[in-house]
mmCIF file of N, CA and C in Angstrom:
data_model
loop_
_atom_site.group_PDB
_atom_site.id
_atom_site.type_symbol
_atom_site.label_atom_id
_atom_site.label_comp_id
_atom_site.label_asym_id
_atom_site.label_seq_id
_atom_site.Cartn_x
_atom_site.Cartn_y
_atom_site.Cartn_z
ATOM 1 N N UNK A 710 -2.048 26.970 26.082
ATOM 2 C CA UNK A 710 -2.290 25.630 25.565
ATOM 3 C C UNK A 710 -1.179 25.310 24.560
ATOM 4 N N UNK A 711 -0.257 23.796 24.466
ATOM 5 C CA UNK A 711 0.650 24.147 23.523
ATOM 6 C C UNK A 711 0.543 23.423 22.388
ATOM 7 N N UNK A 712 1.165 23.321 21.432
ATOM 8 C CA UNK A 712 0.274 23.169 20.197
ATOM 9 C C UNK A 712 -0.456 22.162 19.578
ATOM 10 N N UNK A 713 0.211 20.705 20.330
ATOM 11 C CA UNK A 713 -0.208 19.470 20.109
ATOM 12 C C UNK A 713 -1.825 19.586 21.149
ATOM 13 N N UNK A 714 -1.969 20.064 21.998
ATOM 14 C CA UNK A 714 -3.222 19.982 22.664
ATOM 15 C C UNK A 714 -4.309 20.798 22.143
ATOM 16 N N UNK A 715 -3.843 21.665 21.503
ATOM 17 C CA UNK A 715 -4.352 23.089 20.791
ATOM 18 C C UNK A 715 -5.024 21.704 19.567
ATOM 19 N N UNK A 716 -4.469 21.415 18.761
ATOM 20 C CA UNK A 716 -4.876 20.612 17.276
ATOM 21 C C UNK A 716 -5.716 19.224 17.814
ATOM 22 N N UNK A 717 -5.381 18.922 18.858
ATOM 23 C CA UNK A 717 -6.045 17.583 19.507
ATOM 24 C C UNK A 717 -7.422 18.332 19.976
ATOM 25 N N UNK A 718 -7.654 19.138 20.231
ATOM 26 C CA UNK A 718 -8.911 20.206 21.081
ATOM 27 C C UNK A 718 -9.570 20.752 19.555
ATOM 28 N N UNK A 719 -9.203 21.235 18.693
ATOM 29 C CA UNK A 719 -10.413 21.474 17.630
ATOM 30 C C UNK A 719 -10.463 20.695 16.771
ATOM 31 N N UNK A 720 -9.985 19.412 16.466
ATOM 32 C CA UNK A 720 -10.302 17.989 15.980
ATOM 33 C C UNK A 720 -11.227 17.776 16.424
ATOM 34 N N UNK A 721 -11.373 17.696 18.246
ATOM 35 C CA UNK A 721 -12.428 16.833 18.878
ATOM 36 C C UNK A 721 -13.420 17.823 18.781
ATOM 37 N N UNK A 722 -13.651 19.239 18.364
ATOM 38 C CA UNK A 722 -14.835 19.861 18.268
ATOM 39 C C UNK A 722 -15.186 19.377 16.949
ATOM 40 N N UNK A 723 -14.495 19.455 15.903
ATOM 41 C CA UNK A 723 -14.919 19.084 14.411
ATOM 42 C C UNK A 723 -15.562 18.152 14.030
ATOM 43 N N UNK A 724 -15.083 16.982 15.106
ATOM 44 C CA UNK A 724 -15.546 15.740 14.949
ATOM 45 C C UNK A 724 -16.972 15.841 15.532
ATOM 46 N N UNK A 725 -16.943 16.103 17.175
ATOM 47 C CA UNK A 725 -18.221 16.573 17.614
ATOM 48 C C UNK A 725 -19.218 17.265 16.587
ATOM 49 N N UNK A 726 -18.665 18.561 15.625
ATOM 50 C CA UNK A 726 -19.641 19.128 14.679
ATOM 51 C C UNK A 726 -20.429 18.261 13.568
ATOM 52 N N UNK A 727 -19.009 16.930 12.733
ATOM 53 C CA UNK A 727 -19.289 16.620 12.136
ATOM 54 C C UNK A 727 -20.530 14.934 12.390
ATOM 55 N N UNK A 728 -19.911 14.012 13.140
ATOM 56 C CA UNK A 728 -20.793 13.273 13.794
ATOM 57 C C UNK A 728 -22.344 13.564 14.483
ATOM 58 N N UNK A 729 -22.110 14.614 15.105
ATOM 59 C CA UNK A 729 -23.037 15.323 16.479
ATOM 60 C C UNK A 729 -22.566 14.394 17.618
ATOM 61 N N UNK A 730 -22.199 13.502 17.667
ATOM 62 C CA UNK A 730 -21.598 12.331 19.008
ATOM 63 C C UNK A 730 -20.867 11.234 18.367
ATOM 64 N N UNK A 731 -19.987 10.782 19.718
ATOM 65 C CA UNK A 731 -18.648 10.650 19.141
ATOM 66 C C UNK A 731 -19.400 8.948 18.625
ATOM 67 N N UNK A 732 -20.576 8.564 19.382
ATOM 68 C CA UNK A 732 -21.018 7.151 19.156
ATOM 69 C C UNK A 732 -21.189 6.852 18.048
ATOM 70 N N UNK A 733 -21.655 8.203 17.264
ATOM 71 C CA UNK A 733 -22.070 7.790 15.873
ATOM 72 C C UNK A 733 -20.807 7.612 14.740
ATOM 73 N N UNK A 734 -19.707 7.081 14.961
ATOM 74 C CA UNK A 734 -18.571 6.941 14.316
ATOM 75 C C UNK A 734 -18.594 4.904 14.361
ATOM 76 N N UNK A 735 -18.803 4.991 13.386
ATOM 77 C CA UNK A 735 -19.538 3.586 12.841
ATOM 78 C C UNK A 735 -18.794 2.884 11.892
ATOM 79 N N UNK A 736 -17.584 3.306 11.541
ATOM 80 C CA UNK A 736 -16.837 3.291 10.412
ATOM 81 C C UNK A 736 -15.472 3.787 10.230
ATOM 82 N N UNK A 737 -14.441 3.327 9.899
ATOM 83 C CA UNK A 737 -13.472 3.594 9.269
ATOM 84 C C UNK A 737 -13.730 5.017 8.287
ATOM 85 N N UNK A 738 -13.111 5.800 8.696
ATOM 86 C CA UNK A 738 -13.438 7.253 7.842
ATOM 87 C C UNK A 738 -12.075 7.883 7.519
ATOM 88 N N UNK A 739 -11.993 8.445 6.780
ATOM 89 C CA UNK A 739 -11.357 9.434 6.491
ATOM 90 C C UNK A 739 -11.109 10.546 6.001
ATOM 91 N N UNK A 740 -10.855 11.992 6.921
ATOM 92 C CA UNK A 740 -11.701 13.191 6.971
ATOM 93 C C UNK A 740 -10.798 13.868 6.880
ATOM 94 N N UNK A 741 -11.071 15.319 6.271
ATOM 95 C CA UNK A 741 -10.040 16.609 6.146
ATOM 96 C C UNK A 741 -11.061 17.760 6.910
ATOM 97 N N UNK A 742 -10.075 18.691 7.491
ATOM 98 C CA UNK A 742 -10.914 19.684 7.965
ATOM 99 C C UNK A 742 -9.509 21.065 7.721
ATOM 100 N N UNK A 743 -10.487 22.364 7.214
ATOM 101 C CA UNK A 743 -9.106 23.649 7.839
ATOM 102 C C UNK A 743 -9.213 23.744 9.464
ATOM 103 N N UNK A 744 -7.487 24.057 9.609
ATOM 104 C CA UNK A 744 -7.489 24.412 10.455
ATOM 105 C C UNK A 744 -6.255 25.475 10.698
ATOM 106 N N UNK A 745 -6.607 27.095 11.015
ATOM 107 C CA UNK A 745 -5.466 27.881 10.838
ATOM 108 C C UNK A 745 -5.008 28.412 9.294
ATOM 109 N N UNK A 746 -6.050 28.374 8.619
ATOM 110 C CA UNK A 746 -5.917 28.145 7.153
ATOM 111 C C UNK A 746 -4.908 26.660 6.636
ATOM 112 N N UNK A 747 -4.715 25.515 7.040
ATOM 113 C CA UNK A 747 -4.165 24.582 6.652
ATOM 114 C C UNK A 747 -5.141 23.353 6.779
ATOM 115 N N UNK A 748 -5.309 22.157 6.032
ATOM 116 C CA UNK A 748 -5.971 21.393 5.913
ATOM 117 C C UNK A 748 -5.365 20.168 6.762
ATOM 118 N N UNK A 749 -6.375 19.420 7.465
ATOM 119 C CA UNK A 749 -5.963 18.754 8.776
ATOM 120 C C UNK A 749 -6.533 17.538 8.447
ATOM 121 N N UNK A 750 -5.608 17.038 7.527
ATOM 122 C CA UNK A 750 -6.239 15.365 7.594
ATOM 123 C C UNK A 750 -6.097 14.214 8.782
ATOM 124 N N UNK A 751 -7.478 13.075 9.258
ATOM 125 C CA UNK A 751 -7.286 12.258 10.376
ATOM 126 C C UNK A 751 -7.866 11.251 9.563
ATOM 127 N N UNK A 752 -8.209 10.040 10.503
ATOM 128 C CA UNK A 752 -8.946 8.988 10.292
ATOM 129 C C UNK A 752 -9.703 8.405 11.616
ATOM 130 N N UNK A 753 -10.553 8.391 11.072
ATOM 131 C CA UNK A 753 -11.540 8.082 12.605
ATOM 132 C C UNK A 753 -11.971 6.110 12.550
ATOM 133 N N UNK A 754 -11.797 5.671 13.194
ATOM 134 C CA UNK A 754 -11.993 4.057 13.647
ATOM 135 C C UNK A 754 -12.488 4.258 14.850
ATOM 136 N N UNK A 755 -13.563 3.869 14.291
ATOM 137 C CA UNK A 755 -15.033 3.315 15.985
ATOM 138 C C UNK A 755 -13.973 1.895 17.130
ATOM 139 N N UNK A 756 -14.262 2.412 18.027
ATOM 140 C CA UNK A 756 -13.598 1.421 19.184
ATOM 141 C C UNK A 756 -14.609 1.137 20.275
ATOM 142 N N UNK A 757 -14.655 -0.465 20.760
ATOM 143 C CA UNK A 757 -15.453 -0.273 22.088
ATOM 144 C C UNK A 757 -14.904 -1.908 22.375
ATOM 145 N N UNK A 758 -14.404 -1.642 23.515
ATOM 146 C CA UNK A 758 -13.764 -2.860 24.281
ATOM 147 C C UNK A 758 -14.566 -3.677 25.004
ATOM 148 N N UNK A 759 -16.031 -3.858 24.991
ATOM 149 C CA UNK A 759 -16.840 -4.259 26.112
ATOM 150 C C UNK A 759 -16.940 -4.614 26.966
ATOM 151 N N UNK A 760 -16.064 -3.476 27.756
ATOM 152 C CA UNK A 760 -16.168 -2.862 29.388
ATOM 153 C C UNK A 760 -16.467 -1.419 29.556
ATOM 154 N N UNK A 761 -16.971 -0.959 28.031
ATOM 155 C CA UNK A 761 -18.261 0.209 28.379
ATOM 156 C C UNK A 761 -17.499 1.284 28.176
ATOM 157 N N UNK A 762 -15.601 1.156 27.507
ATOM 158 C CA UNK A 762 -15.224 1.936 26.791
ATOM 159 C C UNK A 762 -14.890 2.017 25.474
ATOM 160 N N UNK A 763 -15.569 3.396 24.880
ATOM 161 C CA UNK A 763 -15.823 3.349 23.357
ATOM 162 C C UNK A 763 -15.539 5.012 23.250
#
Protein backbone atom coordinates (compact mmCIF):
# COMPACT_ATOMS: atom_id res chain seq x y z
CA UNK A 1 0.00 0.00 0.00
CA UNK A 2 1.85 3.33 -0.70
CA UNK A 3 1.82 5.97 1.59
CA UNK A 4 -0.75 8.44 0.49
CA UNK A 5 -3.37 5.44 0.48
CA UNK A 6 -1.87 4.05 3.69
CA UNK A 7 -2.87 7.80 5.61
CA UNK A 8 -6.15 8.12 3.45
CA UNK A 9 -7.13 4.30 4.89
CA UNK A 10 -6.63 5.06 8.76
CA UNK A 11 -8.22 8.56 8.57
CA UNK A 12 -11.27 6.82 7.17
CA UNK A 13 -11.11 4.26 10.12
CA UNK A 14 -10.65 7.18 12.71
CA UNK A 15 -13.28 8.97 11.38
CA UNK A 16 -15.48 5.79 11.22
CA UNK A 17 -14.27 5.35 15.15
CA UNK A 18 -14.87 8.82 15.87
CA UNK A 19 -18.44 9.60 14.19
CA UNK A 20 -19.59 5.71 14.25
CA UNK A 21 -20.95 6.71 10.43
CA UNK A 22 -19.76 8.83 8.05
CA UNK A 23 -23.67 10.44 8.01
CA UNK A 24 -23.24 11.69 11.26
CA UNK A 25 -20.71 14.47 10.14
CA UNK A 26 -23.09 17.40 10.47
CA UNK A 27 -20.60 20.06 10.64
CA UNK A 28 -17.59 21.73 9.74
CA UNK A 29 -14.99 20.08 12.18
CA UNK A 30 -11.76 20.12 12.86
CA UNK A 31 -9.88 17.07 14.14
CA UNK A 32 -6.35 15.77 15.14
CA UNK A 33 -5.62 12.18 15.47
CA UNK A 34 -1.83 10.12 16.09
CA UNK A 35 -0.82 8.51 13.56
CA UNK A 36 2.71 6.54 13.49
CA UNK A 37 3.46 8.51 16.56
CA UNK A 38 2.77 11.92 14.58
CA UNK A 39 -0.33 13.99 14.90
CA UNK A 40 -2.65 14.04 11.77
CA UNK A 41 -4.59 17.05 11.49
CA UNK A 42 -7.97 17.12 8.82
CA UNK A 43 -11.17 18.89 8.55
CA UNK A 44 -14.27 17.17 7.93
CA UNK A 45 -17.30 19.18 5.87
CA UNK A 46 -20.64 17.18 5.54
CA UNK A 47 -21.52 17.00 1.66
CA UNK A 48 -24.68 15.72 -0.10
CA UNK A 49 -25.52 16.74 -3.65
CA UNK A 50 -29.16 15.51 -3.84
CA UNK A 51 -28.64 12.72 -6.09
CA UNK A 52 -28.12 10.48 -3.00
CA UNK A 53 -24.37 11.32 -2.85
CA UNK A 54 -23.10 12.27 0.56
Amino acid sequence: MTCGIWVISNTAKYLRQYFGDFSQINQSQQLEFPLNGERQFLQVVPFFNGNNLD
